[in-house]
Amino acid sequence: MASGTCTASCCRTSTPLDPFIEDAAILFKAEGHYPKRLKVEAWTSYRDYRNRKYGVLLKNGEDWRSNRVILNKEVISPKVQENFVPLLDDVGQDFVARVHKKIKRSGQNKWSTDLSQELFKYALESVSSVLYGERLGLMLDYIDPEAQRFIDCITLMFKTTSPMLYIPPAVLRKIGSKVWRNHVEAWDGIFNHADRCIQNIYRQLRQETDTCKKYPGVLATLLLLDKLSIEDIKASVTELMAGGVDTTSITLQWTLYELARHPNLQEELRAEVAAARAASQGDMLDMLKRIPLIKGALKETLRLHPVAVSLQRYITEDIIIQNYHIPAGTLVQLGLYAMGRDPKVFFRPEQYQPSRWLRTESQYFRSLGFGFGPRQCLGRRIAEAEMQLFLIHMLENFRIEKQRNVDVQSTFELILLPDKPIILTLKPL
Ligand code: HEM
Ligand code: 2DC
């Protein structure tokens, strides 16, 4: 028999990387120093129309970079994480207390409902507590109509953005179309509410005398730091507030849905939480380091139900992908949704399997739900802590069940949403 090196795929010492994953790596290596996404014209047109500044989401070039560097320190660096966790943990506890109350009121020892509205409130309360260092009180029975209107405006804003990906807003504006008018109304509502919240903190800060208090929140920190203009701070804080509602709440809704579909997995996660709770003895920061499977579950949710259907970059150098030569300056999109469900990228992609993320090699250009690199999601660390704490508290308190025979798909309203209400049943443990 001829001797030689076996080249069968099972014998290779180093398996070649999946070609799509390699493409993702090539794309992001060509993003340059000022990574640029597809411009959402509806959003820039509104700001141009109302003479409002762009925040970090919409800025580009050096202006983006200088703002982003300062925001990174206060929003996404590991150092600020410890300030956020106690605030977010409080909101999680209040959410659970609210569910217990609803269960008691039902008289049936359970609560069956579409949780979307509750989750929107949870997400807004969470992101606001971090931005403003104080609670809005959205986990109470009385809901401030202004906060409710803010939530509704965000949904309307996303919904009216998607047609404007294909029809230029300038055209729609000229013909006085309903989509453009609703879009303006939505952003007006968002900015008015955010302005009021920001004004409130600004006023408090000027009256405040004692400075050595508890963590004052992202906004107050940025104002005191005095490195960005007030207009720049307002623009980015408004984006953070608006970007922090539907994104996390929908991801949590999908996660609860998947847990309801997989009762055994739910028990496994509950066991992990119980062990982490015991080992960390109430230190939440420590506890968050002991829940790899919960983190895997969130990655798994974003794989199957990503908020963003694609990632995009204008490449700054020529690249070759799938044997195509793509010149510098081209807009290249990575189909995040498609990739998450591709058997060439993920083994048995149809299965919800948080444990697949426990191996480090599975992370290489695969966990892209928050984007990549210096232009990745600025709210990522807030979102992660907020969602992990939510799941901890929910798993410690309730069993999650769903109606049989309801299959939920995704629909596109700029972000991906469930195409029908998800009715879940929560039962106390
Ligand atoms: C950008 C996803 C939550 C604020 C992005 C991008 C993605 C994303 C894919 C584009 C990244 C890129 O192009 O590489 C998500 C997901 C979330 C989430 C999946 C939750 C599950 C949040 C939250 C906030 C936020 C809670 C605010 C607190 C932002 C901002 C940007 C952004 C400001 C623009 C950053 C920049 O252009 O420099 N997000 N996001 N996001 N997100 Fe998120
Ligand atoms: C939508 O073809 C589909 O995080 C388009 O928190 C390409 C596209 C471009 C930008 C993406 C967008 C998609 C989905 C929503 C994203 C957005 C960038 C940021 C935004 C991913 C994929 C989001 C939801 C932000 C929104 C904050 C804002 C409203 C203040």
CSV table of N, CA and C and ligand atoms in Angstrom, one decimal, residues 28 31 37 56-59 64 68 75 127 131 236 239-245 247-249 251 302 306-308 310-313 336 368-380 382-384 386-387, ligand 1:
chain,number,residue,atom,x,y,z
A,28,PHE,N,-14.2,41.8,7.9
A,28,PHE,CA,-13.9,42.7,9.0
A,28,PHE,C,-12.5,43.2,9.0
A,31,GLU,N,-12.2,46.5,7.2
A,31,GLU,CA,-13.1,47.6,7.5
A,31,GLU,C,-12.5,49.0,7.8
A,37,ARG,N,-21.1,51.6,8.3
A,37,ARG,CA,-22.2,50.7,8.0
A,37,ARG,C,-23.1,51.3,6.8
A,56,VAL,N,-23.5,58.9,18.0
A,56,VAL,CA,-22.5,57.9,17.6
A,56,VAL,C,-23.0,56.9,16.5
A,57,LEU,N,-24.3,56.6,16.6
A,57,LEU,CA,-24.9,55.7,15.7
A,57,LEU,C,-24.8,56.1,14.2
A,58,LEU,N,-24.9,57.4,14.0
A,58,LEU,CA,-25.0,57.9,12.7
A,58,LEU,C,-23.8,58.7,12.2
A,59,LYS,N,-22.9,59.0,13.1
A,59,LYS,CA,-21.7,59.8,12.7
A,59,LYS,C,-20.7,58.8,12.0
A,64,TRP,N,-17.0,60.4,14.4
A,64,TRP,CA,-17.5,59.2,15.0
A,64,TRP,C,-16.5,58.6,16.0
A,68,ARG,N,-16.8,58.1,19.9
A,68,ARG,CA,-17.0,56.7,20.3
A,68,ARG,C,-15.9,56.3,21.4
A,75,VAL,N,-19.5,53.4,28.7
A,75,VAL,CA,-20.6,52.6,28.4
A,75,VAL,C,-20.3,51.1,28.3
A,127,VAL,N,-32.4,50.3,30.9
A,127,VAL,CA,-31.4,51.2,30.2
A,127,VAL,C,-31.5,52.6,30.8
A,131,LEU,N,-28.5,54.9,32.3
A,131,LEU,CA,-28.1,56.2,31.7
A,131,LEU,C,-28.3,57.3,32.7
A,236,SER,N,-26.1,61.3,21.5
A,236,SER,CA,-25.8,59.8,21.7
A,236,SER,C,-26.6,59.2,22.8
A,239,GLU,N,-29.9,58.2,21.4
A,239,GLU,CA,-29.7,57.0,20.7
A,239,GLU,C,-29.6,55.8,21.6
A,240,LEU,N,-28.9,55.9,22.6
A,240,LEU,CA,-28.7,54.8,23.6
A,240,LEU,C,-30.1,54.4,24.2
A,241,MET,N,-30.8,55.5,24.6
A,241,MET,CA,-32.1,55.2,25.2
A,241,MET,C,-33.1,54.5,24.2
A,242,ALA,N,-33.1,55.0,23.0
A,242,ALA,CA,-34.0,54.5,22.0
A,242,ALA,C,-33.5,53.1,21.5
A,243,GLY,N,-32.2,52.9,21.5
A,243,GLY,CA,-31.6,51.6,21.0
A,243,GLY,C,-31.7,50.5,22.0
A,244,GLY,N,-32.1,50.9,23.3
A,244,GLY,CA,-32.0,50.0,24.4
A,244,GLY,C,-33.3,49.3,24.7
A,245,VAL,N,-34.4,49.5,23.9
A,245,VAL,CA,-35.7,49.0,24.3
A,245,VAL,C,-36.1,47.7,23.6
A,247,THR,N,-34.5,46.0,21.3
A,247,THR,CA,-33.5,45.1,21.0
A,247,THR,C,-33.4,44.0,22.1
A,248,THR,N,-33.2,44.4,23.4
A,248,THR,CA,-33.1,43.5,24.5
A,248,THR,C,-34.4,42.8,24.8
A,249,SER,N,-35.5,43.5,24.7
A,249,SER,CA,-36.8,42.9,25.1
A,249,SER,C,-37.2,41.8,24.1
A,251,THR,N,-35.1,40.0,22.3
A,251,THR,CA,-34.2,38.9,22.5
A,251,THR,C,-34.6,38.1,23.7
A,302,LEU,N,-29.6,34.8,19.7
A,302,LEU,CA,-29.2,35.7,18.7
A,302,LEU,C,-28.8,35.0,17.4
A,306,PRO,N,-31.6,36.8,15.3
A,306,PRO,CA,-30.8,38.0,15.4
A,306,PRO,C,-31.7,39.2,15.3
A,307,VAL,N,-31.3,40.3,16.0
A,307,VAL,CA,-32.0,41.5,15.9
A,307,VAL,C,-31.8,42.2,14.6
A,308,ALA,N,-30.5,42.1,14.2
A,308,ALA,CA,-30.1,42.7,12.9
A,308,ALA,C,-30.0,41.6,11.8
A,310,SER,N,-28.6,41.7,9.0
A,310,SER,CA,-27.3,41.6,8.4
A,310,SER,C,-26.3,42.6,9.1
A,311,LEU,N,-25.1,42.4,8.9
A,311,LEU,CA,-24.1,43.4,9.2
A,311,LEU,C,-23.5,43.9,7.9
A,312,GLN,N,-23.1,45.2,7.9
A,312,GLN,CA,-22.6,45.8,6.7
A,312,GLN,C,-21.4,46.6,6.9
A,313,ARG,N,-20.5,46.6,5.9
A,313,ARG,CA,-19.3,47.5,6.0
A,313,ARG,C,-19.0,48.0,4.6
A,336,LEU,N,-26.4,37.8,8.4
A,336,LEU,CA,-26.3,37.2,9.8
A,336,LEU,C,-27.4,36.2,10.0
A,368,LEU,N,-21.8,36.9,16.3
A,368,LEU,CA,-21.8,38.2,15.6
A,368,LEU,C,-23.1,39.0,15.9
A,369,GLY,N,-23.9,38.6,16.8
A,369,GLY,CA,-25.2,39.2,17.0
A,369,GLY,C,-25.1,40.7,17.4
A,370,PHE,N,-24.0,41.1,18.0
A,370,PHE,CA,-23.8,42.5,18.4
A,370,PHE,C,-22.8,43.2,17.4
A,371,GLY,N,-22.6,42.6,16.3
A,371,GLY,CA,-21.7,43.2,15.3
A,371,GLY,C,-20.2,42.8,15.7
A,372,PHE,N,-19.3,43.6,15.1
A,372,PHE,CA,-17.9,43.3,15.3
A,372,PHE,C,-17.0,44.5,15.4
A,373,GLY,N,-16.0,44.4,16.2
A,373,GLY,CA,-14.9,45.3,16.2
A,373,GLY,C,-15.3,46.7,16.8
A,374,PRO,N,-14.5,47.7,16.5
A,374,PRO,CA,-14.7,49.0,17.1
A,374,PRO,C,-16.1,49.7,16.8
A,375,ARG,N,-16.8,49.2,15.7
A,375,ARG,CA,-18.1,49.7,15.4
A,375,ARG,C,-19.2,48.9,15.9
A,376,GLN,N,-18.9,47.8,16.7
A,376,GLN,CA,-19.9,46.9,17.2
A,376,GLN,C,-20.9,47.7,18.2
A,377,CYS,N,-21.9,47.0,18.6
A,377,CYS,CA,-22.9,47.6,19.4
A,377,CYS,C,-22.3,48.3,20.7
A,378,LEU,N,-22.6,49.6,20.8
A,378,LEU,CA,-22.1,50.3,22.0
A,378,LEU,C,-22.9,49.8,23.3
A,379,GLY,N,-24.1,49.4,23.1
A,379,GLY,CA,-24.9,49.0,24.3
A,379,GLY,C,-24.7,47.5,24.7
A,380,ARG,N,-23.7,46.9,24.0
A,380,ARG,CA,-23.6,45.4,24.2
A,380,ARG,C,-23.4,45.0,25.7
A,382,ILE,N,-24.3,46.6,28.4
A,382,ILE,CA,-25.5,46.8,29.1
A,382,ILE,C,-26.5,45.8,28.8
A,383,ALA,N,-26.7,45.5,27.5
A,383,ALA,CA,-27.6,44.5,27.0
A,383,ALA,C,-27.3,43.1,27.6
A,384,GLU,N,-26.1,42.7,27.6
A,384,GLU,CA,-25.7,41.4,28.1
A,384,GLU,C,-26.0,41.3,29.6
A,386,GLU,N,-28.0,43.1,31.4
A,386,GLU,CA,-29.5,43.2,31.6
A,386,GLU,C,-30.2,41.9,31.3
A,387,MET,N,-29.8,41.2,30.2
A,387,MET,CA,-30.5,40.0,29.8
A,387,MET,C,-30.1,38.8,30.8
B,1,HEM,C1,-25.2,49.0,17.0
B,1,HEM,C2,-27.2,44.7,18.0
B,1,HEM,C3,-28.8,46.3,22.3
B,1,HEM,C4,-27.1,50.7,21.2
B,1,HEM,C5,-25.6,47.7,16.9
B,1,HEM,C6,-25.3,46.8,15.8
B,1,HEM,C7,-25.9,45.6,16.1
B,1,HEM,C8,-26.5,45.7,17.4
B,1,HEM,C9,-25.8,44.4,15.2
B,1,HEM,C10,-24.4,47.2,14.6
B,1,HEM,C11,-23.0,46.8,15.0
B,1,HEM,C12,-22.0,46.7,13.8
B,1,HEM,O1,-22.3,47.4,12.8
B,1,HEM,O2,-21.0,46.0,13.9
B,1,HEM,C13,-27.8,44.8,19.2
B,1,HEM,C14,-28.4,43.7,19.9
B,1,HEM,C15,-28.9,44.1,21.1
B,1,HEM,C16,-28.5,45.5,21.2
B,1,HEM,C17,-28.5,42.3,19.3
B,1,HEM,C18,-29.6,43.4,22.2
B,1,HEM,C19,-29.9,42.1,22.3
B,1,HEM,C20,-28.4,47.6,22.4
B,1,HEM,C21,-28.7,48.4,23.5
B,1,HEM,C22,-28.2,49.7,23.2
B,1,HEM,C23,-27.7,49.7,21.9
B,1,HEM,C24,-29.2,48.0,24.8
B,1,HEM,C25,-28.2,50.9,24.1
B,1,HEM,C26,-28.0,50.9,25.4
B,1,HEM,C27,-26.4,50.7,20.0
B,1,HEM,C28,-25.7,51.8,19.4
B,1,HEM,C29,-25.2,51.3,18.2
B,1,HEM,C30,-25.6,49.9,18.1
B,1,HEM,C31,-25.6,53.2,19.9
B,1,HEM,C32,-24.3,52.1,17.2
B,1,HEM,C33,-22.8,52.0,17.6
B,1,HEM,C34,-21.9,52.7,16.6
B,1,HEM,O3,-22.3,53.0,15.4
B,1,HEM,O4,-20.7,53.1,17.0
B,1,HEM,N1,-26.4,47.0,17.9
B,1,HEM,N2,-27.9,45.9,20.0
B,1,HEM,N3,-27.9,48.4,21.4
B,1,HEM,N4,-26.3,49.5,19.2
B,1,HEM,FE1,-27.0,47.7,19.6
